[in-house]
Amino acid sequence: MEIKIKSGDLASQKTPCLVLGVLDKRKLSAPAEAIDQAAGGYLRNVLGKGDLDGEAGRTLMLYGVPGVAAERLLLVGCGKPKDFNRTVYAKAIAAAVATLNQGHTSAALFTLAELRPEGADRYDALRDTVTVAMDKSYRFEQTKSEKKPAPPLKRVDLWVADKADAPTAELAARHGLAIAQGVALAKDLGNLPGNICTPSYLAERAQGLGRDYPALKVQVLEEADMEALKMGALLSVSRGSRQPAKLIVFEYRGGAAGSKPIVLVGKGLTFDAGGISIKPAEAMDEMKYDMCGGAGVFGTMAAVAELGLPINLIGVVPASENLPDGAANKPGDIVTSMSGQTIEILNTDAEGRLILCDALTYSERFDPALVVDLATLTGACVVALGKHACGLFTKDDALAAELLSAGEAAADRAWRLPLWDDYQQQLDSNFADMSNVGGREGGAITAACFLARYTKKLTWAHLDIAGIAWLSGKEKGATGRPVPLLTELLLGRSGARPTPP
Ligand code: BES
Ligand code: MN
Ligand code: ZN
């Protein structure tokens, strides 16, 4: 997607399509008002016919409007002024993009950011225009024999009434583009099936990213390396599959040599059948998405490298399959993790924490300022929070606040759940230092409590992204979340986000 910033007289802008907001009860946004005046009241006249009353998400295309240079006008309903928040704004942009992509419009000039949604500054609104437009133009066609033509919309121009706001808009466009590209990468990896997207495939894609961005160093640890590191928990999961596990390590050093890195650890389980504790058949295909934490690390690394942010960032992706096999983990098996702690595997389907605990121990070697892991870890988190927010777990209140606000700012929200030690006893085992499951109650919390036992030396937060990483049903597909949240966090840490006036 190409993006240009525009300002000046709106009526004389040459564009295939000018996108204008209309609020409830046919109230014109300021740019629409300006166009209406240039067109001698044409818009008010059309709206008077009643085809568009301003309901959020409705659109009306107008052709040959007198007095304006644009080839078309797209009126977009934005709802009631008092309800106009970022969600409604995204809905309006999405509706506009859908209409544009149904037709043959190759470029459009968006003015909706002038109608400032509640909770968003100009930078946010302009950036949302880019991320939503690209999100809605995303298609996954790689595994179709007949590819549909790419959506026609190739260029999104952003309107700022005041030219002094152009630098803010440039920044919003650059950041929005990088985030959207990271999201698209995470979606692509997530949507690929388990027979293509194996641990080895992920490792190759990581090497490819390293070639695309020279600042990104990529190292892939093989099972022999993991043996040497005594990663008994990770290796026990991989033993149930014919595909060898890979431990992918990204290293981006954009910051000062002495500044401690942030480490992102993403669960890269390329297919989770449950192992010997096998899952039911229904919707098991969706367990190809069990590597979306890893995909989120890929997408975030790519966004940060694209922007060249002045920070040090490490990405660690333990990649494995979880399948039933003669050599697979059996309920009751006891393994020794890299940390030395022993684990009784009472359910082989709680494999995410087994591969993550060794990856978390491994991340200690980077002497990190902060470690955030992201994992499609528990069905319980989906029950608790649904598909709107991921679960956030940390004992560090300041870090929790930082992650929650990054989620708000990026419209990719998290919600905090407790990590109290009261839950730890559910992991007691008669035979090992701990069990890998904590029973039915508070399943997302006990999973986080398990990980907490491996992060005692770290400043650490855990994101359970099981509910947000993909959508099911007719709209089945990866979402690319939480790439926006994590990139926002890193933009904040690197001081690249503008402070609102
Ligand atoms: N990958 C799953 C979690 C999952 C399930 C995510 C459904 C999204 C939808 C994870 O490996 C798993 O199987 N977790 C178990 C843990 C249980 C055995 C303690 C679960 O949630 O059922
Ligand atoms: Mn599982
Ligand atoms: Zn899993």
Coordinates of C-alpha atoms in Angstrom, one line a residue, residues 126-471:
L126 CA -4.5 8.8 11.0
R127 CA -2.5 5.6 11.9
D128 CA -5.8 3.7 12.4
T129 CA -6.8 4.7 8.8
V130 CA -3.7 3.0 7.5
T131 CA -3.8 -0.1 9.7
V132 CA -7.6 -0.7 9.2
A133 CA -7.4 -0.1 5.4
M134 CA -4.5 -2.6 5.1
D135 CA -6.2 -5.1 7.5
K136 CA -9.4 -5.0 5.3
S137 CA -7.4 -5.4 2.1
Y138 CA -5.6 -8.5 3.4
R139 CA -6.2 -11.7 1.4
F140 CA -4.8 -15.2 1.9
E141 CA -4.5 -16.8 -1.5
Q142 CA -1.3 -18.8 -1.2
T143 CA -3.0 -22.1 -1.0
K144 CA -5.6 -21.5 -3.7
S145 CA -4.9 -22.8 -7.2
E146 CA -6.8 -20.0 -8.8
K147 CA -5.8 -16.6 -7.3
K148 CA -8.4 -13.9 -7.3
P149 CA -7.1 -10.5 -8.6
A150 CA -5.6 -8.4 -5.8
P151 CA -8.0 -5.8 -4.3
P152 CA -7.9 -2.6 -6.5
L153 CA -7.2 -0.1 -3.7
K154 CA -3.4 0.4 -3.9
R155 CA -3.1 3.9 -2.4
V156 CA -4.5 5.5 0.7
D157 CA -4.0 9.2 1.0
L158 CA -4.4 11.0 4.3
W159 CA -5.9 14.4 4.6
V160 CA -4.8 17.0 7.1
A161 CA -6.6 20.3 7.1
D162 CA -3.7 22.1 8.7
K163 CA -0.4 21.7 6.9
A164 CA 1.4 22.0 10.2
D165 CA 0.1 18.5 11.0
A166 CA 1.8 17.0 8.0
P167 CA 4.8 15.7 10.0
T168 CA 2.5 14.0 12.5
A169 CA 0.7 12.4 9.6
E170 CA 3.9 11.2 8.0
L171 CA 4.9 9.5 11.2
A172 CA 1.4 8.0 11.6
A173 CA 1.7 6.7 8.0
R174 CA 5.1 5.2 8.5
H175 CA 4.2 3.5 11.8
G176 CA 0.8 2.3 10.5
L177 CA 2.4 0.8 7.5
A178 CA 5.1 -1.1 9.5
I179 CA 2.5 -2.3 12.0
A180 CA 0.2 -3.5 9.2
Q181 CA 3.0 -5.3 7.4
G182 CA 3.9 -7.0 10.7
V183 CA 0.3 -8.0 11.1
A184 CA 0.1 -9.3 7.6
L185 CA 3.2 -11.4 8.1
A186 CA 1.8 -12.9 11.3
K187 CA -1.5 -13.6 9.5
D188 CA 0.2 -15.3 6.6
L189 CA 2.2 -17.6 8.9
G190 CA -0.8 -18.3 11.0
N191 CA -3.1 -19.1 8.1
L192 CA -0.6 -21.6 6.5
P193 CA -1.6 -25.2 7.3
G194 CA 0.4 -27.5 9.6
N195 CA 1.8 -29.6 6.8
I196 CA 3.4 -26.5 5.2
C197 CA 4.1 -24.4 8.2
T198 CA 6.3 -26.8 10.2
P199 CA 9.0 -25.9 12.7
S200 CA 11.6 -26.2 9.9
Y201 CA 9.5 -23.9 7.6
L202 CA 9.3 -21.3 10.4
A203 CA 13.1 -21.5 10.8
E204 CA 13.5 -20.9 7.0
R205 CA 11.1 -17.9 7.1
A206 CA 13.1 -16.5 10.0
Q207 CA 16.3 -16.8 8.0
G208 CA 14.5 -15.1 5.1
L209 CA 13.6 -12.2 7.4
G210 CA 17.2 -11.9 8.4
R211 CA 18.1 -11.5 4.7
D212 CA 15.4 -8.9 4.3
Y213 CA 16.7 -6.8 7.3
P214 CA 20.4 -6.8 7.7
A215 CA 20.0 -5.4 11.2
L216 CA 18.2 -8.7 12.2
K217 CA 20.4 -11.6 13.1
V218 CA 18.8 -15.0 13.1
Q219 CA 20.1 -18.1 14.8
V220 CA 18.3 -21.5 14.7
L221 CA 19.0 -24.0 17.4
E222 CA 18.6 -27.7 16.5
E223 CA 17.5 -30.5 18.8
A224 CA 21.2 -31.4 19.4
D225 CA 21.7 -27.9 20.7
M226 CA 18.6 -28.2 22.9
E227 CA 20.0 -31.5 24.3
A228 CA 23.2 -29.7 25.1
L229 CA 21.2 -27.0 26.9
K230 CA 19.2 -29.7 28.8
M231 CA 15.9 -28.5 27.4
G232 CA 14.1 -31.6 28.6
A233 CA 10.6 -30.1 28.6
L234 CA 10.7 -28.7 25.1
L235 CA 12.3 -31.8 23.7
S236 CA 9.7 -34.1 25.3
V237 CA 7.0 -32.4 23.3
S238 CA 8.9 -32.6 20.1
R239 CA 9.6 -36.3 20.6
G240 CA 6.0 -37.1 19.7
S241 CA 6.4 -35.8 16.2
R242 CA 8.5 -36.6 13.1
Q243 CA 9.3 -32.9 12.6
P244 CA 12.3 -31.8 14.5
A245 CA 11.9 -28.9 16.9
K246 CA 13.6 -25.6 16.2
L247 CA 14.5 -22.8 18.6
I248 CA 14.5 -19.7 16.5
V249 CA 16.4 -16.7 18.0
F250 CA 16.1 -13.2 16.4
E251 CA 18.5 -10.5 17.6
Y252 CA 18.0 -6.9 16.6
R253 CA 20.4 -4.4 18.1
G254 CA 19.2 -0.9 17.2
G255 CA 19.8 0.6 20.6
A256 CA 22.9 1.6 22.6
A257 CA 25.4 -1.3 23.1
G258 CA 25.0 -1.2 26.8
S259 CA 21.2 -1.0 27.0
K260 CA 19.5 -4.2 28.1
P261 CA 17.3 -5.8 25.5
I262 CA 13.6 -6.6 25.6
V263 CA 12.9 -10.3 24.9
L264 CA 9.7 -11.5 23.2
V265 CA 9.1 -15.3 23.6
G266 CA 6.4 -16.7 21.3
K267 CA 4.8 -20.1 21.4
G268 CA 5.4 -21.7 18.0
L269 CA 3.4 -25.0 18.2
T270 CA 2.8 -25.6 14.5
F271 CA 0.1 -28.1 15.1
D272 CA -1.4 -29.1 18.4
A273 CA -3.3 -32.4 18.3
G274 CA -3.0 -32.7 22.0
G275 CA -0.6 -35.6 21.9
I276 CA -1.6 -38.8 23.8
S277 CA -4.2 -36.7 25.6
I278 CA -5.7 -36.2 22.1
K279 CA -8.1 -33.4 21.4
P280 CA -11.6 -34.1 20.0
A281 CA -11.9 -33.9 16.2
E282 CA -14.2 -30.8 16.1
A283 CA -12.3 -27.7 15.1
M284 CA -9.0 -29.5 15.6
D285 CA -7.9 -27.9 12.3
E286 CA -7.7 -24.6 14.2
M287 CA -4.8 -25.9 16.1
K288 CA -2.7 -25.0 13.2
Y289 CA -3.0 -21.5 14.8
D290 CA -1.1 -22.7 17.9
M291 CA 2.0 -21.0 16.5
C292 CA 0.4 -17.6 16.5
G293 CA 2.5 -16.4 19.5
G294 CA 5.6 -17.2 17.4
A295 CA 4.0 -15.5 14.4
G296 CA 3.5 -12.5 16.6
V297 CA 7.2 -12.4 17.4
F298 CA 8.0 -12.6 13.7
G299 CA 5.6 -9.7 12.9
T300 CA 6.8 -7.5 15.7
M301 CA 10.5 -8.1 14.8
A302 CA 9.7 -7.2 11.2
A303 CA 7.9 -4.0 12.2
V304 CA 10.7 -2.9 14.5
A305 CA 13.4 -3.7 11.9
E306 CA 11.3 -1.9 9.3
L307 CA 11.2 1.2 11.4
G308 CA 14.8 0.9 12.6
L309 CA 13.7 1.7 16.2
P310 CA 16.6 2.6 18.5
I311 CA 16.1 -0.3 20.9
N312 CA 17.6 -3.8 21.5
L313 CA 15.1 -6.5 20.9
I314 CA 15.4 -10.3 21.0
G315 CA 12.8 -12.7 19.7
V316 CA 12.7 -16.4 20.9
V317 CA 10.4 -18.8 19.2
P318 CA 10.3 -22.4 20.4
A319 CA 8.8 -24.3 17.4
S320 CA 7.4 -27.9 17.7
E321 CA 4.5 -30.1 16.8
N322 CA 2.4 -31.9 19.5
L323 CA 1.3 -35.2 18.1
P324 CA 0.6 -38.7 19.5
D325 CA 3.4 -41.1 18.6
G326 CA 5.1 -44.1 20.2
A327 CA 7.8 -41.8 21.5
A328 CA 5.3 -39.1 22.6
N329 CA 4.9 -37.9 26.2
K330 CA 2.5 -40.1 28.2
P331 CA 0.4 -38.9 31.1
G332 CA 2.4 -39.5 34.2
D333 CA 5.8 -39.0 32.5
I334 CA 8.3 -36.8 34.4
V335 CA 10.7 -34.6 32.5
T336 CA 13.5 -32.3 33.7
S337 CA 13.4 -28.7 32.4
M338 CA 16.4 -26.6 31.5
S339 CA 16.0 -24.9 34.9
G340 CA 16.4 -28.2 36.7
Q341 CA 12.9 -28.3 37.9
T342 CA 11.0 -31.5 37.2
I343 CA 7.5 -31.7 35.7
E344 CA 4.9 -34.4 35.9
I345 CA 3.0 -34.4 32.6
L346 CA -0.5 -35.2 33.7
N347 CA -2.0 -34.0 30.4
T348 CA 0.1 -34.0 27.2
D349 CA -2.2 -31.3 25.8
A350 CA -0.8 -28.8 28.2
E351 CA 2.3 -28.7 26.0
G352 CA 2.6 -24.9 25.4
R353 CA 4.0 -24.3 28.9
L354 CA 6.4 -27.2 28.4
I355 CA 8.1 -25.6 25.4
L356 CA 7.8 -22.1 26.9
C357 CA 9.4 -22.9 30.2
D358 CA 12.7 -23.8 28.5
A359 CA 12.5 -20.9 26.1
L360 CA 12.0 -18.6 29.1
T361 CA 15.0 -20.1 31.0
Y362 CA 17.0 -19.7 27.8
S363 CA 16.1 -15.9 27.6
E364 CA 17.9 -15.3 30.9
R365 CA 21.2 -15.4 29.0
F366 CA 20.3 -12.0 27.3
D367 CA 20.2 -10.3 30.7
P368 CA 16.9 -8.6 29.6
A369 CA 15.3 -5.5 30.8
L370 CA 12.0 -7.2 30.2
V371 CA 10.6 -10.5 28.9
V372 CA 7.1 -10.7 27.4
D373 CA 5.8 -14.1 26.3
L374 CA 2.8 -14.5 24.0
A375 CA 1.1 -17.8 23.6
T376 CA -2.2 -19.4 22.5
L377 CA -2.0 -21.1 25.9
T378 CA -5.4 -22.0 27.2
G379 CA -9.0 -22.6 26.1
A380 CA -9.8 -21.3 29.6
C381 CA -8.6 -17.8 28.6
V382 CA -11.0 -17.9 25.6
V383 CA -13.8 -18.8 28.0
A384 CA -12.8 -15.9 30.4
L385 CA -12.3 -13.1 27.9
G386 CA -13.6 -14.2 24.5
K387 CA -12.1 -12.7 21.4
H388 CA -11.8 -9.0 22.3
A389 CA -8.9 -8.9 24.8
C390 CA -6.0 -11.2 25.5
G391 CA -5.2 -12.2 29.0
L392 CA -2.4 -10.3 30.7
F393 CA -0.5 -11.7 33.7
T394 CA 2.3 -10.1 35.6
K395 CA 3.2 -9.4 39.2
D396 CA 4.7 -6.0 38.2
D397 CA 2.0 -3.3 38.4
A398 CA 3.9 -0.7 36.4
L399 CA 4.5 -3.2 33.6
A400 CA 0.9 -4.2 33.7
A401 CA -0.2 -0.6 33.3
E402 CA 2.3 -0.1 30.4
L403 CA 1.0 -3.1 28.5
L404 CA -2.6 -2.2 29.2
S405 CA -2.1 1.3 27.8
A406 CA -0.2 0.0 24.8
G407 CA -3.1 -2.2 24.1
E408 CA -5.5 0.7 24.3
A409 CA -3.3 2.9 22.2
A410 CA -3.0 0.3 19.5
A411 CA -6.7 -0.8 19.6
D412 CA -5.4 -4.3 20.5
R413 CA -6.5 -4.6 24.0
A414 CA -5.3 -6.8 26.9
W415 CA -7.1 -7.4 30.2
R416 CA -5.3 -8.2 33.4
L417 CA -6.0 -11.4 35.3
P418 CA -4.5 -12.4 38.7
L419 CA -1.2 -14.2 39.2
W420 CA -1.6 -14.6 42.9
D421 CA 0.4 -17.4 44.6
D422 CA -2.9 -18.7 46.1
Y423 CA -3.3 -20.5 42.8
Q424 CA 0.2 -22.1 42.8
Q425 CA -0.9 -25.1 45.0
Q426 CA -3.1 -26.4 42.1
L427 CA 0.2 -27.3 40.4
D428 CA 1.4 -29.6 43.2
S429 CA 2.5 -33.1 42.2
N430 CA 3.1 -36.1 44.3
F431 CA 6.1 -37.2 42.2
A432 CA 7.7 -34.1 40.7
D433 CA 8.4 -30.5 41.5
M434 CA 5.1 -29.6 39.8
S435 CA 2.4 -30.9 37.6
N436 CA 1.8 -29.4 34.1
V437 CA -1.9 -28.9 34.8
G438 CA -3.8 -27.2 37.6
G439 CA -7.3 -28.6 37.2
R440 CA -10.4 -27.0 35.8
E441 CA -10.6 -23.9 38.0
G442 CA -8.8 -20.8 36.7
G443 CA -7.1 -22.7 33.9
A444 CA -5.6 -19.6 32.3
I445 CA -4.2 -18.5 35.7
T446 CA -2.6 -21.8 36.7
A447 CA -1.0 -21.9 33.3
A448 CA 0.5 -18.5 33.9
C449 CA 1.5 -19.6 37.5
F450 CA 3.4 -22.5 35.9
L451 CA 5.3 -20.1 33.7
A452 CA 5.9 -17.8 36.7
R453 CA 8.0 -20.6 38.2
Y454 CA 10.5 -20.2 35.3
T455 CA 10.7 -16.4 35.4
K456 CA 11.7 -15.7 39.0
K457 CA 14.9 -14.0 37.8
L458 CA 13.2 -11.9 35.2
T459 CA 10.9 -8.9 34.9
W460 CA 8.2 -10.7 33.0
A461 CA 4.7 -10.6 31.6
H462 CA 2.6 -13.3 29.9
L463 CA 0.0 -12.7 27.3
D464 CA -2.5 -15.5 26.7
I465 CA -3.6 -14.8 23.2
A466 CA -5.7 -18.0 22.6
G467 CA -8.9 -15.9 22.2
I468 CA -7.5 -13.1 20.0
A469 CA -5.0 -14.7 17.6
W470 CA -7.6 -16.0 15.1
L471 CA -11.3 -15.9 14.3

